[in-house]
Coordinates of C-alpha atoms in Angstrom, one line a residue:
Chain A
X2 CA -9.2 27.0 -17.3
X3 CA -10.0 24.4 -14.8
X4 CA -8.9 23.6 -11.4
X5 CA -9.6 20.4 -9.5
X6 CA -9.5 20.2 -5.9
X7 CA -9.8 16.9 -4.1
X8 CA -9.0 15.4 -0.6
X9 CA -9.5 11.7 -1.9
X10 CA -12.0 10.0 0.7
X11 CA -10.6 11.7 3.7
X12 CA -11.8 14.7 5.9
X13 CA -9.2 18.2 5.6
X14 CA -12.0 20.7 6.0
X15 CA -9.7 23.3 6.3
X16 CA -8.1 23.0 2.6
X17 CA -12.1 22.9 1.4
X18 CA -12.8 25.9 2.9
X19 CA -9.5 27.7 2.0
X20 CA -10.5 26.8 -2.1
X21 CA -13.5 28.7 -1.7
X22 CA -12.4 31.3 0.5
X23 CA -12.3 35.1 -1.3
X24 CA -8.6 35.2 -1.3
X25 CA -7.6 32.2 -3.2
X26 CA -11.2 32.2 -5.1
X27 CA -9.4 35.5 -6.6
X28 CA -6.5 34.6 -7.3
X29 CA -7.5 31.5 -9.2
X30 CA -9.6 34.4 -11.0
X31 CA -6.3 36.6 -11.7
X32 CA -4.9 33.9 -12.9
X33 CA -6.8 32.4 -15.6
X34 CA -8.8 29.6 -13.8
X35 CA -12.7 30.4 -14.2
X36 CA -13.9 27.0 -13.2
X37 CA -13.1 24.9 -10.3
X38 CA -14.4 21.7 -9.2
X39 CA -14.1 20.1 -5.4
X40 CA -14.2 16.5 -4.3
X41 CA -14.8 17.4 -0.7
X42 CA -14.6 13.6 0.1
X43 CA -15.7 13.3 4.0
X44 CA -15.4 17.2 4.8
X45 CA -17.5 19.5 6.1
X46 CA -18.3 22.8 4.9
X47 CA -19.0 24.8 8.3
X48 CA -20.1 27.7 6.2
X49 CA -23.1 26.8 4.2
X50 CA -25.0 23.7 4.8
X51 CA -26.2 23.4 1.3
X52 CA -22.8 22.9 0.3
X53 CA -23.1 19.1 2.4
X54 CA -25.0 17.2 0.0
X55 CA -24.0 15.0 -2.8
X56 CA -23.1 17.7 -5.2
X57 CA -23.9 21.7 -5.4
X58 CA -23.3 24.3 -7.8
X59 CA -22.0 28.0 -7.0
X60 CA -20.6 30.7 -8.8
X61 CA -18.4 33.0 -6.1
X62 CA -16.0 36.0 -7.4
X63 CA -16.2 35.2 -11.1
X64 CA -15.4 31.3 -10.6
X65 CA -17.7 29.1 -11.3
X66 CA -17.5 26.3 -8.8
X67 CA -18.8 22.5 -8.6
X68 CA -18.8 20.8 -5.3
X69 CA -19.0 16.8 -5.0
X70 CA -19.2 14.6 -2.0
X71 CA -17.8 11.9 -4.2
X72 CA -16.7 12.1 -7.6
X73 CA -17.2 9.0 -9.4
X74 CA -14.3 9.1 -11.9
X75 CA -11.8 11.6 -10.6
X76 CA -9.5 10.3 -13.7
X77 CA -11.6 12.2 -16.0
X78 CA -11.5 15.6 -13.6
X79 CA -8.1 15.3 -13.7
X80 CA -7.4 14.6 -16.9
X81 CA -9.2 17.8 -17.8
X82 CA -7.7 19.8 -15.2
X83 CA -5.1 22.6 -15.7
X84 CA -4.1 22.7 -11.8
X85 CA -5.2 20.2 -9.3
X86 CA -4.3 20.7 -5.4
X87 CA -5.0 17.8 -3.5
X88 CA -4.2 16.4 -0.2
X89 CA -0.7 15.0 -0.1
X90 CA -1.8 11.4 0.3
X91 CA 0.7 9.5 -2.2
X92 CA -2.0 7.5 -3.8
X93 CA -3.5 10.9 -4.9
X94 CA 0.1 12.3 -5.4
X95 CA 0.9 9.7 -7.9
X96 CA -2.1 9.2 -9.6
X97 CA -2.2 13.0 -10.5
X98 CA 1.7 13.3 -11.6
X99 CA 1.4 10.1 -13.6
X100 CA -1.1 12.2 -15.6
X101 CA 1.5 14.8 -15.9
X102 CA -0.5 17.5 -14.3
X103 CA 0.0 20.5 -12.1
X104 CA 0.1 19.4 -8.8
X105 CA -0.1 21.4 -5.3
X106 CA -0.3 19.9 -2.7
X107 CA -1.2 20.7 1.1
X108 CA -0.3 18.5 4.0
X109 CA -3.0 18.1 6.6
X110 CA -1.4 19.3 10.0
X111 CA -4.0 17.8 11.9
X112 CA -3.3 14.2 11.1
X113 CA -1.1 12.6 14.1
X114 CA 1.2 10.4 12.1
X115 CA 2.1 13.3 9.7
X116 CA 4.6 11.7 6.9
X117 CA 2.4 13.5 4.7
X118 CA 4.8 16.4 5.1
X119 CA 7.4 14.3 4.7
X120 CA 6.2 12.9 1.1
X121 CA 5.2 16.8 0.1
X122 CA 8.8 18.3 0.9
X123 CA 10.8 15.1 -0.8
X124 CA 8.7 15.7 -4.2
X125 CA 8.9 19.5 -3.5
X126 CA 12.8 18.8 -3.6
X127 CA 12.7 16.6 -6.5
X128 CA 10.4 19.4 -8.5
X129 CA 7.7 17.2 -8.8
X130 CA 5.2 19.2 -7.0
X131 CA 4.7 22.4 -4.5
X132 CA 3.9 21.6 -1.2
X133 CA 2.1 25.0 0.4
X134 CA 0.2 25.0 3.7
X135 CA -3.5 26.7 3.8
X136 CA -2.2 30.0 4.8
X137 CA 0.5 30.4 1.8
X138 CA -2.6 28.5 -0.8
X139 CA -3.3 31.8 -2.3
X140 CA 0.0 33.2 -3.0
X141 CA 2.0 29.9 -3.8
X142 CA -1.4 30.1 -6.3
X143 CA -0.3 33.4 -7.3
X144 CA 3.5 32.7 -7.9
X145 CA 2.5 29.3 -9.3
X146 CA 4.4 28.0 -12.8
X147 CA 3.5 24.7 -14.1
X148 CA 6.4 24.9 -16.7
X149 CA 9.4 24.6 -13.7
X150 CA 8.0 21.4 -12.6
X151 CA 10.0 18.4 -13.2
X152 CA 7.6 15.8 -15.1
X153 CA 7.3 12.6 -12.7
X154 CA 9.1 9.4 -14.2
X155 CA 6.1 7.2 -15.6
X156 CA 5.1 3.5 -13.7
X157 CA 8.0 1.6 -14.7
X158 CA 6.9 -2.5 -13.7
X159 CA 10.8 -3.9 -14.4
X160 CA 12.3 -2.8 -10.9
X161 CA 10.1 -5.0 -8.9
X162 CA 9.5 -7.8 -11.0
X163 CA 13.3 -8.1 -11.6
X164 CA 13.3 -7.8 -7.7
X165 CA 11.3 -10.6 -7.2
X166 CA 13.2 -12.7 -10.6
X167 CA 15.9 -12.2 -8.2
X168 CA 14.1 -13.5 -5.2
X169 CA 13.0 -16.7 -6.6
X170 CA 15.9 -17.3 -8.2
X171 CA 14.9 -17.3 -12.0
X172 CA 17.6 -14.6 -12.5
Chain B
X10 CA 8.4 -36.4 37.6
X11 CA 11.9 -36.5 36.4
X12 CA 11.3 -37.6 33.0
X13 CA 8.3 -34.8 32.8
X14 CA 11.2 -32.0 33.8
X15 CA 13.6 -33.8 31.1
X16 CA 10.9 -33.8 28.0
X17 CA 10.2 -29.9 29.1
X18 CA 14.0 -29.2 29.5
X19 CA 13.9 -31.1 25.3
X20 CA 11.4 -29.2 24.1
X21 CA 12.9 -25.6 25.6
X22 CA 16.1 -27.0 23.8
X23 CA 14.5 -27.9 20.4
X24 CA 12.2 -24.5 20.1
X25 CA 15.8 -22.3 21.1
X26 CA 17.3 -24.3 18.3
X27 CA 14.9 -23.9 16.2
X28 CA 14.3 -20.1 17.1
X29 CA 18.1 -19.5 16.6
X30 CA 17.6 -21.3 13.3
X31 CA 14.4 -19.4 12.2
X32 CA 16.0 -16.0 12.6
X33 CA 19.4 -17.2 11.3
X34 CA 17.4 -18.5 8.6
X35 CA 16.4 -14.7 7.1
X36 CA 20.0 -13.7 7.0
X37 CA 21.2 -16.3 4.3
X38 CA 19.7 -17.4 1.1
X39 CA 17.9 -20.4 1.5
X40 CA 19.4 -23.6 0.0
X41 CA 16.8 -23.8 -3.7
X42 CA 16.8 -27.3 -2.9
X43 CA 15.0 -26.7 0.2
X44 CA 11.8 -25.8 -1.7
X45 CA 11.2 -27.8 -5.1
X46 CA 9.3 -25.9 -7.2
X47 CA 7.6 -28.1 -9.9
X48 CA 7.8 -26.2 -13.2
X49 CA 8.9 -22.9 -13.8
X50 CA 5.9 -21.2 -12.0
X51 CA 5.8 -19.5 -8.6
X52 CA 3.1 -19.0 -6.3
X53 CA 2.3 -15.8 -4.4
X54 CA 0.4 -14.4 -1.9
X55 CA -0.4 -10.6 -1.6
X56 CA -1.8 -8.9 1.2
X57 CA -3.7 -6.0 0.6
X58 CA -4.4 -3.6 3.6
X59 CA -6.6 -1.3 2.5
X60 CA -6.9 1.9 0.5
X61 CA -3.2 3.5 0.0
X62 CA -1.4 -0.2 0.5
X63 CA -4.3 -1.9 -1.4
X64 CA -3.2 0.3 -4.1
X65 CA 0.3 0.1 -4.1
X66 CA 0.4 -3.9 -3.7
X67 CA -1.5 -4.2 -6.3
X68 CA 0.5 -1.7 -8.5
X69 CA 3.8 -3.8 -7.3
X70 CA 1.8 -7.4 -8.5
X71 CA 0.7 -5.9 -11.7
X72 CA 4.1 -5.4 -12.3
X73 CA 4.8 -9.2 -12.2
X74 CA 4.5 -11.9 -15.1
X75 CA 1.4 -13.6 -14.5
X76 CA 2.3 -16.9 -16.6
X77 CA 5.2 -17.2 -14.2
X78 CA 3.4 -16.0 -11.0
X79 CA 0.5 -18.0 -10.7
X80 CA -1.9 -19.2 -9.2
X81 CA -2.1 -15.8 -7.0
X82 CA -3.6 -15.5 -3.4
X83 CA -4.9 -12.1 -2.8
X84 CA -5.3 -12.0 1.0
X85 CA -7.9 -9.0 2.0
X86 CA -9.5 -8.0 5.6
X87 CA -13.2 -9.0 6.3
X88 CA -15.6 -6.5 4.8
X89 CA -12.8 -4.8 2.8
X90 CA -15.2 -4.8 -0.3
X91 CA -13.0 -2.2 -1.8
X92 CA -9.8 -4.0 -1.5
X93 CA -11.3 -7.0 -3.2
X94 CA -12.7 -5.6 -6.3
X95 CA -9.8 -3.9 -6.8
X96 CA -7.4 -7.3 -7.1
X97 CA -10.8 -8.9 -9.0
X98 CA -10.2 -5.7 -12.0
X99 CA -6.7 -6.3 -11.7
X100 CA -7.3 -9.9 -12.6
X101 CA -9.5 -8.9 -15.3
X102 CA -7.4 -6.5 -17.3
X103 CA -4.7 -9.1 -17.1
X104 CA -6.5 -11.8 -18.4
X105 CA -7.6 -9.7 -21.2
X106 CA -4.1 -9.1 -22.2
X107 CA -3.2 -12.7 -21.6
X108 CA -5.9 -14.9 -22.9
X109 CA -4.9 -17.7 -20.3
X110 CA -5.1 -20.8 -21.8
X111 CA -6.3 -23.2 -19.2
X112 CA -9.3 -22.9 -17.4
X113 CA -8.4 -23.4 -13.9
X114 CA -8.2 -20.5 -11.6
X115 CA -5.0 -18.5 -11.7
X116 CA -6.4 -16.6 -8.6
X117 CA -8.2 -16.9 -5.4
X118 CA -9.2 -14.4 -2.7
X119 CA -8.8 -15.3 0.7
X120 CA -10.6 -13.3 3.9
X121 CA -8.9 -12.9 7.1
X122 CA -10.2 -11.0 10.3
X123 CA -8.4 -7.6 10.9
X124 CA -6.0 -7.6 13.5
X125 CA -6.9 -4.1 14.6
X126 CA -9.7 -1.5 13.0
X127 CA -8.7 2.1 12.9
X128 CA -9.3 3.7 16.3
X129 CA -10.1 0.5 17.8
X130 CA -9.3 1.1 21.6
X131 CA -5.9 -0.4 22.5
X132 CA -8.2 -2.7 25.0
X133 CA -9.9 -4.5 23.0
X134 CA -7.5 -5.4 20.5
X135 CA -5.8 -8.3 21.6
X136 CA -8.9 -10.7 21.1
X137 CA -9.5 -9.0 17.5
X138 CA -5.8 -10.3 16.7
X139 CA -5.8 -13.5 18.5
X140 CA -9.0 -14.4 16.2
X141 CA -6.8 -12.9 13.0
X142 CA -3.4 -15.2 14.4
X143 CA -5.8 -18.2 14.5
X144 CA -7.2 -17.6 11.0
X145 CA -3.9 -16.8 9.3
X146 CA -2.5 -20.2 10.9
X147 CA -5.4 -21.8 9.7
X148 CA -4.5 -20.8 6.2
X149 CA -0.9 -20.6 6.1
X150 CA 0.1 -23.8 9.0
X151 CA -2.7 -26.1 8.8
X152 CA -4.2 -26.6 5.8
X153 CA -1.0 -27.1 3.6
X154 CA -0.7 -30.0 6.1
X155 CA -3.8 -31.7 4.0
X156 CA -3.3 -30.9 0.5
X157 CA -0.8 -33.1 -1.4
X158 CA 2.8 -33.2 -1.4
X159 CA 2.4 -32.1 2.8
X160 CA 5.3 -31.1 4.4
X161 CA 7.3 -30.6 1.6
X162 CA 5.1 -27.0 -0.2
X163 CA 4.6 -24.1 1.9
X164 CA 1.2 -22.3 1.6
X165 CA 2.6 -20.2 -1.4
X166 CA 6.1 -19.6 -2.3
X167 CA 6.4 -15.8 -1.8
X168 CA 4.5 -13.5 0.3
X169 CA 4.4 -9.5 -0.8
X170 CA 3.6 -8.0 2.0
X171 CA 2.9 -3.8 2.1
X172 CA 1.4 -3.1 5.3
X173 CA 0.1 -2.2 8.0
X174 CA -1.5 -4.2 11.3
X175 CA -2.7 -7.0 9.9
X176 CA 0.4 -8.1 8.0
X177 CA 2.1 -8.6 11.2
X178 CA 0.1 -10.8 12.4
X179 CA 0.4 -12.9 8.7
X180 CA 4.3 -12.3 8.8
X181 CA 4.0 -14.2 12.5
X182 CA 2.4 -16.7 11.4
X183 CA 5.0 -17.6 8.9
X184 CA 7.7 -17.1 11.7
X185 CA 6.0 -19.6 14.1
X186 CA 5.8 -22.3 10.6
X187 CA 9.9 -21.5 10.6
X188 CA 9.7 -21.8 14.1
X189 CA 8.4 -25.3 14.3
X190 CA 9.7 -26.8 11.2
X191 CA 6.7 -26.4 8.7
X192 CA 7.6 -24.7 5.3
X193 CA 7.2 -21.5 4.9
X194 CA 6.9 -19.1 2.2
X195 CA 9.8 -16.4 1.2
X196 CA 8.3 -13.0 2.6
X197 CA 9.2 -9.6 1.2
X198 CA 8.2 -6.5 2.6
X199 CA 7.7 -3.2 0.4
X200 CA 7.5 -0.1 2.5
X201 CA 4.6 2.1 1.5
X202 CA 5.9 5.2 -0.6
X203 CA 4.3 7.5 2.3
X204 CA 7.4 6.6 3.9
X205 CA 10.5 8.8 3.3
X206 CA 12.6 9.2 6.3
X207 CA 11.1 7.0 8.8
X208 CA 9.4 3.2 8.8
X209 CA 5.6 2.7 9.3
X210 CA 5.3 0.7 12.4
X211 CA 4.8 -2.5 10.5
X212 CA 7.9 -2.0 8.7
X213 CA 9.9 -1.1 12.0
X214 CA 8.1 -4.4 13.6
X215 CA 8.6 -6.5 10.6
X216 CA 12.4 -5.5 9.8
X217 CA 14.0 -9.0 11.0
X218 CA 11.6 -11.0 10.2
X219 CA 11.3 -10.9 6.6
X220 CA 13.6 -12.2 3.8
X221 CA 13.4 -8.8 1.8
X222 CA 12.7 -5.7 2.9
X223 CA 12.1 -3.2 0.0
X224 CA 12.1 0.8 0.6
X225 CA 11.2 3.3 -1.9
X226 CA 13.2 6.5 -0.6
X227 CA 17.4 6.0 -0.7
X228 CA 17.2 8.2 2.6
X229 CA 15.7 4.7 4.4
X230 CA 18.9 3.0 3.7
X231 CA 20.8 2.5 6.7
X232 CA 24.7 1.5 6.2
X233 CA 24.9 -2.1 6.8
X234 CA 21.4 -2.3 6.9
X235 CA 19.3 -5.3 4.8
X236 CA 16.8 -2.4 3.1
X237 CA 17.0 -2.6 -0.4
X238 CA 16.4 0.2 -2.5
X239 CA 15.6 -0.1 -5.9
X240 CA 13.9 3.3 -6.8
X241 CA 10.3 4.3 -7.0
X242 CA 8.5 0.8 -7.3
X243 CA 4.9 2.0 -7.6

């Protein structure tokens, strides 16, 4: 099984290096995930340097793991991804639960304007999503199961054009 | 001297009648006879601000009817290549579905300085949005005034507007048209999804000053307030 980690564009080193770390690395391993594939976007790997190019390849306790700078069509990783934990920016959010995947995500406490949280918890709530922090990764991995999420109503188009109908008066 | 001091004391009493009527002017529906529109078509303008809110304004537009909504105005920051592609595919997928019939251009971009780059040192802002002010007047106050039928057709009919910086300074704009008398466009403000218990500060700064203003989260809804909340729009 696959799982795809991504941070969109944006640095969160933090959550890169916690999806490679041994702990979650084996739990992902315990259960079920053998392949696991990183959009680091703008982060940096403190722990390897080879791990800072475009795109590397690694195998570390029994995963077999694919990191990218920049993946060009993170549609398709998703689309073929079991799990995906991300970042909890809401373009990301969205686009992954639109695809009616597995989603964790993990705010990044060092932003400064952190609504991030905010958007993780109100999904969380809703059971949309889990919302973990990069301590709890592993073991919200652990106790993770895909089948209590609530699936995430698809892109409906009618609210806001109606909206603006009403607006300019042709309803 | 005397009749200086009385054309000053004028013109302080027009603009506080016309600022009493420019903000009075969001709280009611506007007379539809105040703006004609021709047919049964609407123009708009959208303002995308990058990344997340280029996203998400362009989700919001794709939600529209195109025969209706056209021709479109896709305002996007200098250099925001990204932002710009993005409406151009939008465009394309649409007129594959559509087949448009006549051949001239339902869309334009237009390019506008930023007000305000991320990180940008509060210092040396101020010039960066005076230059952005001048540009959005340029588009939205003056040159209506030279295309036909002046004076009585605003730049576009509605403005979307999603954030952040630089949409205040566009949202001004339209103010200082209401301000002075010129037509102006309806404007409706969408808060960003991002946001579920507090505004972005464009939507805090913007509140009053738009016609609509649109949340996504019911716990935005103040009692009495004008936020309308219609669900999950994006």
């Amino acid at each position: 099984m696959l799982v795809f980690v991504t941070v969109g564009s944006t640095r969160f080193d933090a959550l890169v290096e916690a999806s490679i770390s041994e702990p979650v690395l084996s739990t992902l391993r315990d259960s079920g995930y053998d392949r696991l594939i990183i959009q680091r976007g703008n982060s940096v790997i403190e722990s390897s340097e080879e791990f800072n190019g475009d795109s590397c390849t690694i195998q570390r306790h029994g995963v077999d793991i694919e990191i990218w700078r920049f993946k060009p069509f993170i549609q398709a990783e998703c689309e073929q991804a079991d799990l995906v934990i991300s970042h909890a920016g809401s373009g990301t959010i969205l686009d992954v639960l639109r695809l009616g995947k597995s989603l964790i995500v993990v705010p990044n406490p060092t932003l400064l304007d952190n609504h991030q949280e905010e958007l993780a918890s109100a999904l969380q709530i809703l059971g949309h999503l889990k919302a973990t922090s990069i301590q709890d990764l592993a073991s919200t991995i652990a106790s993770f199961e895909p089948r209590d999420l609530v699936p995430f109503p698809p892109f409906d188009g009618t609210k806001f054009s109606k909206l603006v109908d009403e607006e300019m008066g042709f309803i | 001297m005397s009749s200086c001091t009385t054309t000053l004391v004028f013109l302080f009493l027009f603009f506080c009648i016309r600022l009493f009527l420019a903000v009075f002017s969001y709280t009611r529906i506007r007379l539809a006879s105040a703006n004609p529109r021709p047919s049964q078509t609407c123009s708009i303008a959208i303002f995308l601000g990058s990344g997340g809110h280029t996203s998400e304004a362009l989700k919001l537009v794709s939600a529209l009817d195109f025969d209706r909504y056209s021709p479109r105005t896709y305002i996007v920051s200098e250099g925001d290549t990204f932002s710009a592609q993005k409406a151009l595919a939008l465009e394309h997928i649409k007129a594959a579905d559509h087949a448009f019939s006549d051949d001239q251009p339902q869309y334009k971009l237009l390019f506008i300085p930023r007000a305000r780059r991320v990180h940008q040192s509060l210092l040396s802002t101020p010039p960066d949005a005076v230059r952005s002010l001048l540009a959005c007047m340029r588009f939205v106050s003056v040159r209506p005034l030279f295309t036909k039928g002046a004076f009585r057709q605003p730049f576009v009919d509605l403005l979307i507007l999603n954030g952040p910086g630089t949409c205040v300074i566009l949202c001004a704009t339209i103010f200082l048209n209401r301000l002075i008398g010129l037509p102006s466009p309806r404007v409706m403000y969408v808060e960003s999804f991002a946001r579920v218990k507090s505004l972005s500060l464009s939507g805090k700064l913007l509140y009053h000053f738009t016609d609509r203003f649109v949340v996504q989260w019911p716990g935005l809804v103040q009692p009495g307030g004008r936020e309308i909340y219609r669900g999950c729009l994006v």
